PDB file of C-alpha atoms and ligand atoms in Angstrom:
ATOM      1  CA  MET K   1     -26.020 -19.880  -3.696  1.00 61.00           C
ATOM      2  CA  THR K   2     -27.978 -17.686  -1.290  1.00 84.00           C
ATOM      3  CA  LYS K   3     -29.845 -14.648  -2.594  1.00 86.00           C
ATOM      4  CA  THR K   4     -27.416 -12.182  -0.962  1.00 85.00           C
ATOM      5  CA  ARG K   5     -24.456 -13.955  -2.436  1.00 88.00           C
ATOM      6  CA  ARG K   6     -26.064 -14.108  -5.884  1.00 90.00           C
ATOM      7  CA  MET K   7     -26.896 -10.396  -5.829  1.00 90.00           C
ATOM      8  CA  LEU K   8     -23.396  -9.530  -4.705  1.00 93.00           C
ATOM      9  CA  SER K   9     -21.931 -11.674  -7.418  1.00 94.00           C
ATOM     10  CA  GLN K  10     -24.134  -9.928 -10.025  1.00 93.00           C
ATOM     11  CA  ASP K  11     -22.972  -6.510  -8.823  1.00 94.00           C
ATOM     12  CA  ILE K  12     -19.331  -7.575  -8.863  1.00 96.00           C
ATOM     13  CA  ALA K  13     -19.765  -8.660 -12.486  1.00 95.00           C
ATOM     14  CA  LEU K  14     -20.558  -5.025 -13.370  1.00 93.00           C
ATOM     15  CA  VAL K  15     -17.386  -3.478 -11.993  1.00 95.00           C
ATOM     16  CA  ASP K  16     -13.705  -3.342 -12.867  1.00 95.00           C
ATOM     17  CA  VAL K  17     -12.472  -2.840  -9.308  1.00 96.00           C
ATOM     18  CA  VAL K  18     -13.715  -4.152  -5.951  1.00 97.00           C
ATOM     19  CA  ILE K  19     -12.886  -1.985  -2.941  1.00 97.00           C
ATOM     20  CA  GLU K  20     -12.871  -4.229   0.107  1.00 97.00           C
ATOM     21  CA  LEU K  21     -13.281  -2.385   3.380  1.00 97.00           C
ATOM     22  CA  LEU K  22     -11.809  -3.981   6.486  1.00 97.00           C
ATOM     23  CA  ASP K  23     -11.975  -2.602  10.009  1.00 97.00           C
ATOM     24  CA  ALA K  24      -8.402  -1.517  10.773  1.00 98.00           C
ATOM     25  CA  ARG K  25      -8.909  -2.529  14.416  1.00 98.00           C
ATOM     26  CA  ILE K  26      -9.734  -6.135  13.434  1.00 97.00           C
ATOM     27  CA  PRO K  27      -8.526  -6.690   9.863  1.00 96.00           C
ATOM     28  CA  TYR K  28      -8.548 -10.446  10.215  1.00 94.00           C
ATOM     29  CA  SER K  29     -11.972 -10.820  11.830  1.00 95.00           C
ATOM     30  CA  SER K  30     -13.644  -8.292   9.525  1.00 96.00           C
ATOM     31  CA  LYS K  31     -12.406 -10.054   6.388  1.00 94.00           C
ATOM     32  CA  ASN K  32     -14.825 -12.430   4.787  1.00 89.00           C
ATOM     33  CA  PRO K  33     -12.742 -14.967   2.851  1.00 83.00           C
ATOM     34  CA  ASP K  34     -15.616 -15.603   0.399  1.00 89.00           C
ATOM     35  CA  ILE K  35     -14.804 -12.336  -1.333  1.00 92.00           C
ATOM     36  CA  ASP K  36     -11.528 -13.857  -2.570  1.00 90.00           C
ATOM     37  CA  GLU K  37     -13.547 -16.280  -4.636  1.00 91.00           C
ATOM     38  CA  LEU K  38     -16.396 -13.901  -5.533  1.00 93.00           C
ATOM     39  CA  ALA K  39     -14.011 -11.234  -6.823  1.00 93.00           C
ATOM     40  CA  SER K  40     -11.208 -13.510  -7.960  1.00 91.00           C
ATOM     41  CA  HIS K  41     -11.234 -12.197 -11.547  1.00 91.00           C
ATOM     42  CA  LYS K  42     -11.405  -8.506 -10.533  1.00 94.00           C
ATOM     43  CA  ARG K  43      -8.854  -5.873  -9.587  1.00 94.00           C
ATOM     44  CA  ARG K  44      -8.968  -5.487  -5.818  1.00 95.00           C
ATOM     45  CA  ILE K  45      -8.188  -2.745  -3.333  1.00 97.00           C
ATOM     46  CA  VAL K  46      -8.099  -3.435   0.390  1.00 97.00           C
ATOM     47  CA  ALA K  47      -8.941  -0.380   2.510  1.00 98.00           C
ATOM     48  CA  LEU K  48      -8.203  -0.560   6.231  1.00 98.00           C
ATOM     49  CA  ASN K  49     -11.030   1.692   7.319  1.00 98.00           C
ATOM     50  CA  LYS K  50     -11.569   3.399  10.686  1.00 98.00           C
ATOM     51  CA  ALA K  51      -7.796   3.823  10.701  1.00 98.00           C
ATOM     52  CA  ASP K  52      -8.372   6.901  12.882  1.00 97.00           C
ATOM     53  CA  LEU K  53      -9.409   4.506  15.679  1.00 98.00           C
ATOM     54  CA  ALA K  54      -6.575   2.018  15.151  1.00 98.00           C
ATOM     55  CA  ASP K  55      -2.980   1.891  16.369  1.00 97.00           C
ATOM     56  CA  PRO K  56      -0.980   3.514  13.521  1.00 97.00           C
ATOM     57  CA  ALA K  57       2.026   1.185  13.957  1.00 97.00           C
ATOM     58  CA  LYS K  58      -0.225  -1.871  13.721  1.00 97.00           C
ATOM     59  CA  THR K  59      -2.052  -0.412  10.722  1.00 98.00           C
ATOM     60  CA  ALA K  60       1.337  -0.006   9.030  1.00 97.00           C
ATOM     61  CA  ALA K  61       2.092  -3.664   9.855  1.00 97.00           C
ATOM     62  CA  TRP K  62      -1.231  -4.741   8.315  1.00 97.00           C
ATOM     63  CA  VAL K  63      -0.620  -2.614   5.211  1.00 97.00           C
ATOM     64  CA  LYS K  64       2.747  -4.328   4.784  1.00 96.00           C
ATOM     65  CA  TYR K  65       1.202  -7.721   5.401  1.00 95.00           C
ATOM     66  CA  TYR K  66      -1.398  -7.334   2.661  1.00 94.00           C
ATOM     67  CA  THR K  67       1.049  -5.602   0.331  1.00 94.00           C
ATOM     68  CA  ASP K  68       3.407  -8.574   0.718  1.00 93.00           C
ATOM     69  CA  LYS K  69       0.508 -10.823  -0.221  1.00 90.00           C
ATOM     70  CA  GLY K  70       0.136  -8.912  -3.469  1.00 89.00           C
ATOM     71  CA  TYR K  71      -2.858  -6.723  -2.593  1.00 92.00           C
ATOM     72  CA  SER K  72      -3.126  -2.993  -3.236  1.00 96.00           C
ATOM     73  CA  VAL K  73      -3.733  -1.602   0.229  1.00 97.00           C
ATOM     74  CA  THR K  74      -4.430   1.733   1.830  1.00 97.00           C
ATOM     75  CA  ALA K  75      -5.608   2.999   5.202  1.00 97.00           C
ATOM     76  CA  THR K  76      -8.771   5.089   5.208  1.00 97.00           C
ATOM     77  CA  ASP K  77     -10.981   7.129   7.486  1.00 97.00           C
ATOM     78  CA  SER K  78     -14.389   7.397   5.866  1.00 95.00           C
ATOM     79  CA  VAL K  79     -15.559  10.123   8.219  1.00 94.00           C
ATOM     80  CA  SER K  80     -12.836  12.615   7.330  1.00 95.00           C
ATOM     81  CA  GLY K  81     -12.323  11.166   3.853  1.00 93.00           C
ATOM     82  CA  LYS K  82      -8.662  10.371   4.413  1.00 95.00           C
ATOM     83  CA  GLY K  83      -7.426   7.805   1.888  1.00 94.00           C
ATOM     84  CA  MET K  84     -10.309   8.359  -0.555  1.00 91.00           C
ATOM     85  CA  GLU K  85      -8.168   9.994  -3.209  1.00 91.00           C
ATOM     86  CA  GLU K  86      -5.615   7.241  -2.868  1.00 94.00           C
ATOM     87  CA  ILE K  87      -8.259   4.604  -3.624  1.00 94.00           C
ATOM     88  CA  ALA K  88      -9.133   6.339  -6.893  1.00 92.00           C
ATOM     89  CA  ASP K  89      -5.424   6.690  -7.728  1.00 93.00           C
ATOM     90  CA  ILE K  90      -4.784   3.004  -7.088  1.00 95.00           C
ATOM     91  CA  ALA K  91      -7.771   2.039  -9.255  1.00 93.00           C
ATOM     92  CA  ARG K  92      -6.408   4.163 -12.078  1.00 91.00           C
ATOM     93  CA  VAL K  93      -2.981   2.505 -11.837  1.00 92.00           C
ATOM     94  CA  GLN K  94      -4.585  -0.928 -11.702  1.00 92.00           C
ATOM     95  CA  MET K  95      -6.594  -0.246 -14.850  1.00 90.00           C
ATOM     96  CA  ARG K  96      -3.815   1.485 -16.802  1.00 88.00           C
ATOM     97  CA  ASP K  97      -2.993  -1.521 -18.998  1.00 87.00           C
ATOM     98  CA  LYS K  98      -6.645  -2.019 -19.980  1.00 84.00           C
ATOM     99  CA  VAL K  99      -7.122   1.661 -20.729  1.00 83.00           C
ATOM    100  CA  GLU K 100      -3.934   1.710 -22.827  1.00 86.00           C
ATOM    101  CA  ARG K 101      -5.030  -1.367 -24.749  1.00 85.00           C
ATOM    102  CA  GLN K 102      -8.349   0.281 -25.595  1.00 82.00           C
ATOM    103  CA  LYS K 103      -6.592   3.464 -26.641  1.00 83.00           C
ATOM    104  CA  SER K 104      -4.222   1.559 -28.934  1.00 86.00           C
ATOM    105  CA  ARG K 105      -7.300   0.158 -30.650  1.00 85.00           C
ATOM    106  CA  GLY K 106      -8.617   3.649 -31.117  1.00 83.00           C
ATOM    107  CA  ARG K 107     -11.298   3.296 -28.453  1.00 80.00           C
ATOM    108  CA  VAL K 108     -11.951   5.465 -25.463  1.00 76.00           C
ATOM    109  CA  PHE K 109     -12.158   3.462 -22.272  1.00 72.00           C
ATOM    110  CA  ALA K 110     -15.431   3.989 -20.393  1.00 80.00           C
ATOM    111  CA  PRO K 111     -14.918   5.267 -16.836  1.00 88.00           C
ATOM    112  CA  ILE K 112     -13.452   2.776 -14.403  1.00 91.00           C
ATOM    113  CA  ARG K 113     -16.284   1.285 -12.403  1.00 94.00           C
ATOM    114  CA  ALA K 114     -15.854   0.281  -8.796  1.00 96.00           C
ATOM    115  CA  MET K 115     -17.911  -0.902  -5.853  1.00 96.00           C
ATOM    116  CA  VAL K 116     -17.415  -0.982  -2.107  1.00 97.00           C
ATOM    117  CA  VAL K 117     -17.874  -4.233  -0.198  1.00 96.00           C
ATOM    118  CA  GLY K 118     -17.480  -5.200   3.453  1.00 95.00           C
ATOM    119  CA  VAL K 119     -19.074  -6.670   6.556  1.00 93.00           C
ATOM    120  CA  PRO K 120     -21.778  -4.687   8.409  1.00 92.00           C
ATOM    121  CA  ASN K 121     -20.802  -1.443  10.108  1.00 93.00           C
ATOM    122  CA  VAL K 122     -17.316  -1.280   8.565  1.00 95.00           C
ATOM    123  CA  GLY K 123     -18.084   2.142   7.048  1.00 95.00           C
ATOM    124  CA  LYS K 124     -19.227   1.348   3.505  1.00 95.00           C
ATOM    125  CA  SER K 125     -22.096   3.874   3.354  1.00 94.00           C
ATOM    126  CA  THR K 126     -20.020   6.558   5.042  1.00 94.00           C
ATOM    127  CA  LEU K 127     -17.301   6.158   2.412  1.00 95.00           C
ATOM    128  CA  ILE K 128     -19.765   6.198  -0.495  1.00 93.00           C
ATOM    129  CA  ASN K 129     -21.505   9.260   0.946  1.00 91.00           C
ATOM    130  CA  LYS K 130     -18.184  10.980   1.355  1.00 91.00           C
ATOM    131  CA  TYR K 131     -17.477  10.414  -2.316  1.00 88.00           C
ATOM    132  CA  THR K 132     -20.959  11.412  -3.452  1.00 83.00           C
ATOM    133  CA  GLY K 133     -21.072  14.412  -1.149  1.00 78.00           C
ATOM    134  CA  SER K 134     -17.968  15.874  -2.724  1.00 56.00           C
ATOM    135  CA  SER K 135     -17.761  16.813  -6.371  1.00 51.00           C
ATOM    136  CA  ALA K 136     -19.551  13.736  -7.600  1.00 51.00           C
ATOM    137  CA  THR K 137     -22.402  13.756 -10.059  1.00 54.00           C
ATOM    138  CA  LYS K 138     -24.822  10.976 -10.744  1.00 52.00           C
ATOM    139  CA  ALA K 139     -23.827   9.082 -13.843  1.00 52.00           C
ATOM    140  CA  ALA K 140     -26.456   7.829 -16.211  1.00 49.00           C
ATOM    141  CA  ASP K 141     -27.726   4.300 -16.075  1.00 45.00           C
ATOM    142  CA  LYS K 142     -26.773   2.147 -18.991  1.00 45.00           C
ATOM    143  CA  PRO K 143     -30.077   0.630 -20.024  1.00 41.00           C
ATOM    144  CA  GLY K 144     -30.137  -3.105 -20.334  1.00 41.00           C
ATOM    145  CA  VAL K 145     -26.729  -3.593 -18.805  1.00 44.00           C
ATOM    146  CA  THR K 146     -27.019  -1.970 -15.429  1.00 43.00           C
ATOM    147  CA  ARG K 147     -30.732  -1.457 -15.047  1.00 50.00           C
ATOM    148  CA  GLY K 148     -31.638  -0.122 -11.626  1.00 61.00           C
ATOM    149  CA  LYS K 149     -28.035   0.491 -10.716  1.00 75.00           C
ATOM    150  CA  GLN K 150     -26.999   4.003  -9.922  1.00 87.00           C
ATOM    151  CA  TRP K 151     -23.453   5.049 -10.620  1.00 90.00           C
ATOM    152  CA  VAL K 152     -21.821   8.062  -9.165  1.00 88.00           C
ATOM    153  CA  ARG K 153     -19.142   9.857 -11.162  1.00 88.00           C
ATOM    154  CA  ILE K 154     -16.297  10.580  -8.772  1.00 85.00           C
ATOM    155  CA  ARG K 155     -13.767  11.683 -11.341  1.00 85.00           C
ATOM    156  CA  LYS K 156     -13.776  12.043 -15.086  1.00 85.00           C
ATOM    157  CA  ASP K 157     -12.650   8.437 -15.382  1.00 87.00           C
ATOM    158  CA  PHE K 158     -13.963   6.870 -12.159  1.00 90.00           C
ATOM    159  CA  GLU K 159     -17.470   5.794 -11.187  1.00 92.00           C
ATOM    160  CA  LEU K 160     -18.763   4.146  -8.049  1.00 93.00           C
ATOM    161  CA  LEU K 161     -21.839   1.987  -7.559  1.00 94.00           C
ATOM    162  CA  ASP K 162     -23.966   3.958  -5.125  1.00 90.00           C
ATOM    163  CA  THR K 163     -24.956   0.923  -3.047  1.00 91.00           C
ATOM    164  CA  PRO K 164     -22.388  -1.172  -1.194  1.00 94.00           C
ATOM    165  CA  GLY K 165     -22.025  -4.930  -1.236  1.00 94.00           C
ATOM    166  CA  ILE K 166     -22.706  -6.346   2.193  1.00 91.00           C
ATOM    167  CA  LEU K 167     -20.537  -9.278   3.133  1.00 91.00           C
ATOM    168  CA  TRP K 168     -21.640 -11.627   5.854  1.00 85.00           C
ATOM    169  CA  PRO K 169     -19.304 -11.939   8.814  1.00 83.00           C
ATOM    170  CA  LYS K 170     -17.651 -15.271   9.481  1.00 80.00           C
ATOM    171  CA  PHE K 171     -19.212 -16.799  12.532  1.00 75.00           C
ATOM    172  CA  ASP K 172     -17.436 -20.118  12.721  1.00 82.00           C
ATOM    173  CA  ASP K 173     -14.767 -18.883  15.132  1.00 87.00           C
ATOM    174  CA  LYS K 174     -15.898 -17.735  18.586  1.00 88.00           C
ATOM    175  CA  ASN K 175     -13.074 -15.184  18.896  1.00 91.00           C
ATOM    176  CA  VAL K 176     -13.956 -13.666  15.549  1.00 92.00           C
ATOM    177  CA  GLY K 177     -17.586 -13.335  16.673  1.00 91.00           C
ATOM    178  CA  LEU K 178     -16.509 -11.618  19.879  1.00 92.00           C
ATOM    179  CA  ARG K 179     -14.232  -9.140  18.097  1.00 94.00           C
ATOM    180  CA  LEU K 180     -16.979  -8.298  15.637  1.00 93.00           C
ATOM    181  CA  ALA K 181     -19.222  -7.638  18.635  1.00 92.00           C
ATOM    182  CA  PHE K 182     -16.554  -5.506  20.368  1.00 95.00           C
ATOM    183  CA  THR K 183     -16.306  -3.213  17.348  1.00 94.00           C
ATOM    184  CA  GLY K 184     -20.075  -3.165  16.790  1.00 90.00           C
ATOM    185  CA  ALA K 185     -20.102  -5.110  13.501  1.00 88.00           C
ATOM    186  CA  ILE K 186     -22.574  -7.541  14.985  1.00 84.00           C
ATOM    187  CA  ASN K 187     -25.189  -6.802  17.559  1.00 77.00           C
ATOM    188  CA  ASP K 188     -23.898  -7.562  21.026  1.00 68.00           C
ATOM    189  CA  GLN K 189     -27.405  -7.847  22.417  1.00 68.00           C
ATOM    190  CA  ILE K 190     -27.289 -11.486  21.434  1.00 67.00           C
ATOM    191  CA  LEU K 191     -24.369 -11.933  23.791  1.00 72.00           C
ATOM    192  CA  ASP K 192     -24.358 -11.653  27.536  1.00 88.00           C
ATOM    193  CA  ARG K 193     -23.066  -8.098  27.983  1.00 91.00           C
ATOM    194  CA  ILE K 194     -21.057  -8.767  31.107  1.00 94.00           C
ATOM    195  CA  GLU K 195     -19.452 -11.876  29.619  1.00 93.00           C
ATOM    196  CA  SER K 196     -18.732  -9.960  26.446  1.00 93.00           C
ATOM    197  CA  ALA K 197     -17.089  -7.129  28.426  1.00 96.00           C
ATOM    198  CA  ALA K 198     -15.076  -9.684  30.421  1.00 96.00           C
ATOM    199  CA  ALA K 199     -13.842 -11.216  27.158  1.00 96.00           C
ATOM    200  CA  PHE K 200     -12.974  -7.713  25.933  1.00 97.00           C
ATOM    201  CA  ILE K 201     -10.986  -7.033  29.108  1.00 98.00           C
ATOM    202  CA  THR K 202      -9.132 -10.335  28.674  1.00 97.00           C
ATOM    203  CA  LEU K 203      -8.092  -9.247  25.178  1.00 97.00           C
ATOM    204  CA  MET K 204      -7.270  -5.687  26.234  1.00 97.00           C
ATOM    205  CA  ARG K 205      -5.067  -7.032  29.026  1.00 95.00           C
ATOM    206  CA  GLU K 206      -2.996  -8.593  26.250  1.00 93.00           C
ATOM    207  CA  VAL K 207      -2.988  -5.869  23.606  1.00 95.00           C
ATOM    208  CA  ALA K 208      -3.311  -2.540  25.448  1.00 96.00           C
ATOM    209  CA  PRO K 209      -3.624  -2.859  29.260  1.00 96.00           C
ATOM    210  CA  GLU K 210      -2.373   0.676  29.833  1.00 97.00           C
ATOM    211  CA  ALA K 211      -5.296   2.079  27.853  1.00 97.00           C
ATOM    212  CA  VAL K 212      -7.773   0.600  30.348  1.00 98.00           C
ATOM    213  CA  LYS K 213      -5.715   1.647  33.363  1.00 98.00           C
ATOM    214  CA  THR K 214      -5.360   5.207  32.130  1.00 97.00           C
ATOM    215  CA  ARG K 215      -8.944   5.683  31.008  1.00 98.00           C
ATOM    216  CA  TYR K 216     -10.514   4.459  34.256  1.00 98.00           C
ATOM    217  CA  LYS K 217      -7.678   5.410  36.598  1.00 97.00           C
ATOM    218  CA  ILE K 218      -7.399   1.903  37.980  1.00 97.00           C
ATOM    219  CA  ASP K 219      -4.571  -0.538  38.439  1.00 96.00           C
ATOM    220  CA  PHE K 220      -4.464  -4.279  37.891  1.00 95.00           C
ATOM    221  CA  GLU K 221      -2.015  -7.075  37.340  1.00 90.00           C
ATOM    222  CA  ASP K 222      -3.314 -10.638  37.486  1.00 88.00           C
ATOM    223  CA  ASP K 223      -6.873  -9.726  38.463  1.00 94.00           C
ATOM    224  CA  ALA K 224      -9.607 -11.777  36.830  1.00 96.00           C
ATOM    225  CA  PRO K 225     -11.495  -9.894  34.087  1.00 97.00           C
ATOM    226  CA  HIS K 226     -14.608  -9.686  36.269  1.00 96.00           C
ATOM    227  CA  GLU K 227     -12.578  -8.077  39.028  1.00 97.00           C
ATOM    228  CA  ILE K 228     -11.260  -5.506  36.575  1.00 98.00           C
ATOM    229  CA  LEU K 229     -14.828  -4.796  35.470  1.00 97.00           C
ATOM    230  CA  GLU K 230     -15.733  -4.263  39.136  1.00 97.00           C
ATOM    231  CA  LYS K 231     -12.811  -1.862  39.532  1.00 97.00           C
ATOM    232  CA  ILE K 232     -14.082   0.146  36.561  1.00 98.00           C
ATOM    233  CA  ALA K 233     -17.612   0.166  38.042  1.00 98.00           C
ATOM    234  CA  ARG K 234     -16.254   1.431  41.362  1.00 96.00           C
ATOM    235  CA  ALA K 235     -14.063   4.057  39.700  1.00 96.00           C
ATOM    236  CA  ARG K 236     -17.050   5.350  37.764  1.00 96.00           C
ATOM    237  CA  GLY K 237     -19.409   5.098  40.744  1.00 95.00           C
ATOM    238  CA  PHE K 238     -21.831   2.825  38.884  1.00 96.00           C
ATOM    239  CA  LEU K 239     -23.906   1.569  41.784  1.00 94.00           C
ATOM    240  CA  LEU K 240     -27.310  -0.001  42.078  1.00 93.00           C
ATOM    241  CA  ARG K 241     -29.659   0.406  45.001  1.00 89.00           C
ATOM    242  CA  GLY K 242     -28.219  -1.332  48.054  1.00 91.00           C
ATOM    243  CA  GLY K 243     -24.685  -0.427  47.014  1.00 88.00           C
ATOM    244  CA  HIS K 244     -24.227  -3.280  44.521  1.00 94.00           C
ATOM    245  CA  LEU K 245     -22.069  -2.592  41.492  1.00 96.00           C
ATOM    246  CA  ASP K 246     -23.926  -2.014  38.246  1.00 97.00           C
ATOM    247  CA  LEU K 247     -21.822  -4.307  36.061  1.00 96.00           C
ATOM    248  CA  GLU K 248     -24.293  -4.331  33.191  1.00 95.00           C
ATOM    249  CA  ARG K 249     -24.016  -0.563  32.814  1.00 96.00           C
ATOM    250  CA  THR K 250     -20.230  -0.750  33.196  1.00 97.00           C
ATOM    251  CA  ALA K 251     -20.020  -3.362  30.441  1.00 96.00           C
ATOM    252  CA  ILE K 252     -22.079  -1.201  28.084  1.00 95.00           C
ATOM    253  CA  ILE K 253     -20.057   1.941  28.795  1.00 97.00           C
ATOM    254  CA  LEU K 254     -16.730   0.118  28.412  1.00 98.00           C
ATOM    255  CA  LEU K 255     -17.566  -1.195  24.948  1.00 96.00           C
ATOM    256  CA  ASP K 256     -19.218   2.070  23.875  1.00 96.00           C
ATOM    257  CA  GLU K 257     -16.111   3.983  24.872  1.00 97.00           C
ATOM    258  CA  PHE K 258     -13.862   1.566  23.021  1.00 98.00           C
ATOM    259  CA  ARG K 259     -15.993   1.896  19.865  1.00 96.00           C
ATOM    260  CA  ALA K 260     -15.901   5.677  20.113  1.00 95.00           C
ATOM    261  CA  GLY K 261     -12.101   5.633  20.421  1.00 96.00           C
ATOM    262  CA  LYS K 262     -12.117   6.989  23.956  1.00 97.00           C
ATOM    263  CA  LEU K 263      -9.688   4.323  25.127  1.00 98.00           C
ATOM    264  CA  GLY K 264      -7.218   5.496  22.501  1.00 97.00           C
ATOM    265  CA  LYS K 265      -6.114   4.150  19.132  1.00 98.00           C
ATOM    266  CA  ILE K 266      -6.332   0.432  19.607  1.00 98.00           C
ATOM    267  CA  THR K 267      -5.914  -2.510  17.234  1.00 98.00           C
ATOM    268  CA  LEU K 268      -7.069  -5.847  18.563  1.00 97.00           C
ATOM    269  CA  GLU K 269      -5.325  -8.110  16.058  1.00 96.00           C
ATOM    270  CA  GLU K 270      -1.798  -8.593  14.764  1.00 92.00           C
ATOM    271  CA  PRO K 271      -1.129  -9.798  11.223  1.00 91.00           C
ATOM    272  CA  ARG K 272       0.286 -13.113  12.447  1.00 74.00           C
ATOM    273  CA  GLU K 273      -3.204 -14.140  13.596  1.00 52.00           C
ATOM    274  CA  ASP K 274      -4.258 -14.715  10.019  1.00 50.00           C
ATOM    275  CA  PRO K 275      -4.233 -18.493   9.591  1.00 51.00           C
ATOM    276  CA  ASP K 276      -3.393 -18.068   5.873  1.00 49.00           C
ATOM    277  CA  ASP K 277      -0.009 -16.852   7.042  1.00 44.00           C
TER     278      ASP K 277
HETATM  279  P1  LIG Q 301     -24.051  -1.453   7.207  1.00 75.89           P
HETATM  280  O1  LIG Q 301     -25.088  -0.593   6.585  1.00 75.89           O
HETATM  281  O2  LIG Q 301     -24.455  -2.066   8.518  1.00 75.89           O
HETATM  282  O3  LIG Q 301     -23.514  -2.506   6.282  1.00 75.89           O
HETATM  283  O4  LIG Q 301     -22.833  -0.494   7.638  1.00 75.89           O
HETATM  284  P2  LIG Q 301     -21.766   0.305   6.773  1.00 75.89           P
HETATM  285  O5  LIG Q 301     -20.611  -0.572   6.454  1.00 75.89           O
HETATM  286  O6  LIG Q 301     -22.394   1.018   5.640  1.00 75.89           O
HETATM  287  O7  LIG Q 301     -21.232   1.325   7.867  1.00 75.89           O
HETATM  288  P3  LIG Q 301     -21.641   2.857   8.058  1.00 75.89           P
HETATM  289  O8  LIG Q 301     -21.090   3.665   6.939  1.00 75.89           O
HETATM  290  O9  LIG Q 301     -23.086   2.926   8.328  1.00 75.89           O
HETATM  291  O10 LIG Q 301     -20.803   3.219   9.367  1.00 75.89           O
HETATM  292  C1  LIG Q 301     -21.045   2.608  10.620  1.00 75.89           C
HETATM  293  C2  LIG Q 301     -20.582   3.525  11.735  1.00 75.89           C
HETATM  294  O11 LIG Q 301     -19.169   3.660  11.690  1.00 75.89           O
HETATM  295  C3  LIG Q 301     -21.139   4.950  11.629  1.00 75.89           C
HETATM  296  O12 LIG Q 301     -21.411   5.394  12.939  1.00 75.89           O
HETATM  297  C4  LIG Q 301     -20.000   5.739  11.020  1.00 75.89           C
HETATM  298  O13 LIG Q 301     -20.013   7.094  11.380  1.00 75.89           O
HETATM  299  C5  LIG Q 301     -18.804   5.040  11.600  1.00 75.89           C
HETATM  300  N1  LIG Q 301     -17.633   5.104  10.712  1.00 75.89           N
HETATM  301  C6  LIG Q 301     -17.580   4.747   9.414  1.00 75.89           C
HETATM  302  N2  LIG Q 301     -16.343   4.895   8.915  1.00 75.89           N
HETATM  303  C7  LIG Q 301     -15.585   5.392   9.929  1.00 75.89           C
HETATM  304  C8  LIG Q 301     -14.202   5.760  10.049  1.00 75.89           C
HETATM  305  O14 LIG Q 301     -13.393   5.660   9.131  1.00 75.89           O
HETATM  306  N3  LIG Q 301     -13.807   6.221  11.274  1.00 75.89           N
HETATM  307  C9  LIG Q 301     -14.661   6.335  12.327  1.00 75.89           C
HETATM  308  N4  LIG Q 301     -14.185   6.790  13.476  1.00 75.89           N
HETATM  309  N5  LIG Q 301     -15.959   5.983  12.250  1.00 75.89           N
HETATM  310  C10 LIG Q 301     -16.409   5.508  11.079  1.00 75.89           C
END
C-alpha cells in the first residue's frame, strides 16, 4: 500500500461518512474506483461539484444514474456553497439508525464525522473552506484517537475533517487523462498543448459544437480539429510575426475559457460511458 493510500485509509477509519467529490463535467473520469474499496464499510455521499459549470440536464442524468446505483447523490457548487446544506442533511439521514440505536441504549451519539475526498482540483478545499467560513467552530481534538486531526463543527451534530483526502486520478485510459487535463485536474503542461486542444475540439464537436461556434463566431462542419483551431486563431487575431497563426496561444485560451465556463455549461461525459454500466 502506498503512503498516500495508507494515510487516506487511516483518515477514512475515523469518519462515519465519506463525501466523494466528482467533477460534474466529467463524473466518470474524475471518479477513482479505488475509493469504492477504501470506503466500502462507510456511508457515502457523491457530490457532483462544479455543477455551475456543467449542463444541468446532464447533471440530472448523472444524479439519476448514481441514485439508481444506490448512492446518495447531490449536485454542488463549492464556490457559492450550493448543495452544502443538502450534504449535511443526507449525512444525518444516513446516520439516523445509528443515532437512534445509541439513544435507545441511553447514550448520546457523538457528532457525525465526515471527510471530503476527490481527485486534484475537484474543489475539495473550496468546499471545506465554505463550511468552515460559515458558522463553523473548530471542534476539539480527541487525544489518542484523532491526534493531529482537526475537526470543524458544522452543525450541532456534524463535524468535518479540516483536510481533504486526495485521490489519485486514474491514468490507465488515455481519454480519461485527456479529460482530466481539459478540466485542469492534471497539469496539461505534460501534454502537447496544441494536440490537447485538438483532442478537446474533437470531443466538443461531439458534445457541444454550437458552444464553440457561438463563442468564437466561426462555422465548421467536417473540418479537421486543427483547422477549427486555426479558425479560432484567425477569429481572435492571434498572429505571430510574419502573419503565422499563434496556435499555441489559441490552444491555451480555448482550454482556459472552457475551464472558466466561458463556453457555457458543458458536460463532457454521459452516464452510459461508465463501463460498470
Ligand atoms: P487540490 O488541492 O489540487 O487537491 O484541489 P482541490 O480539490 O482542493 O480544489 P480547490 O478547492 O483548490 O479548487 C480548484 C479550483 O476550482 C479553484 O480555482 C476553485 O475556485 C475552483 N472551484 C472549486 N469548486 C468549484 C465549483 O463548484 N464551481 C466552480 N466554478 N469552481 C470551483
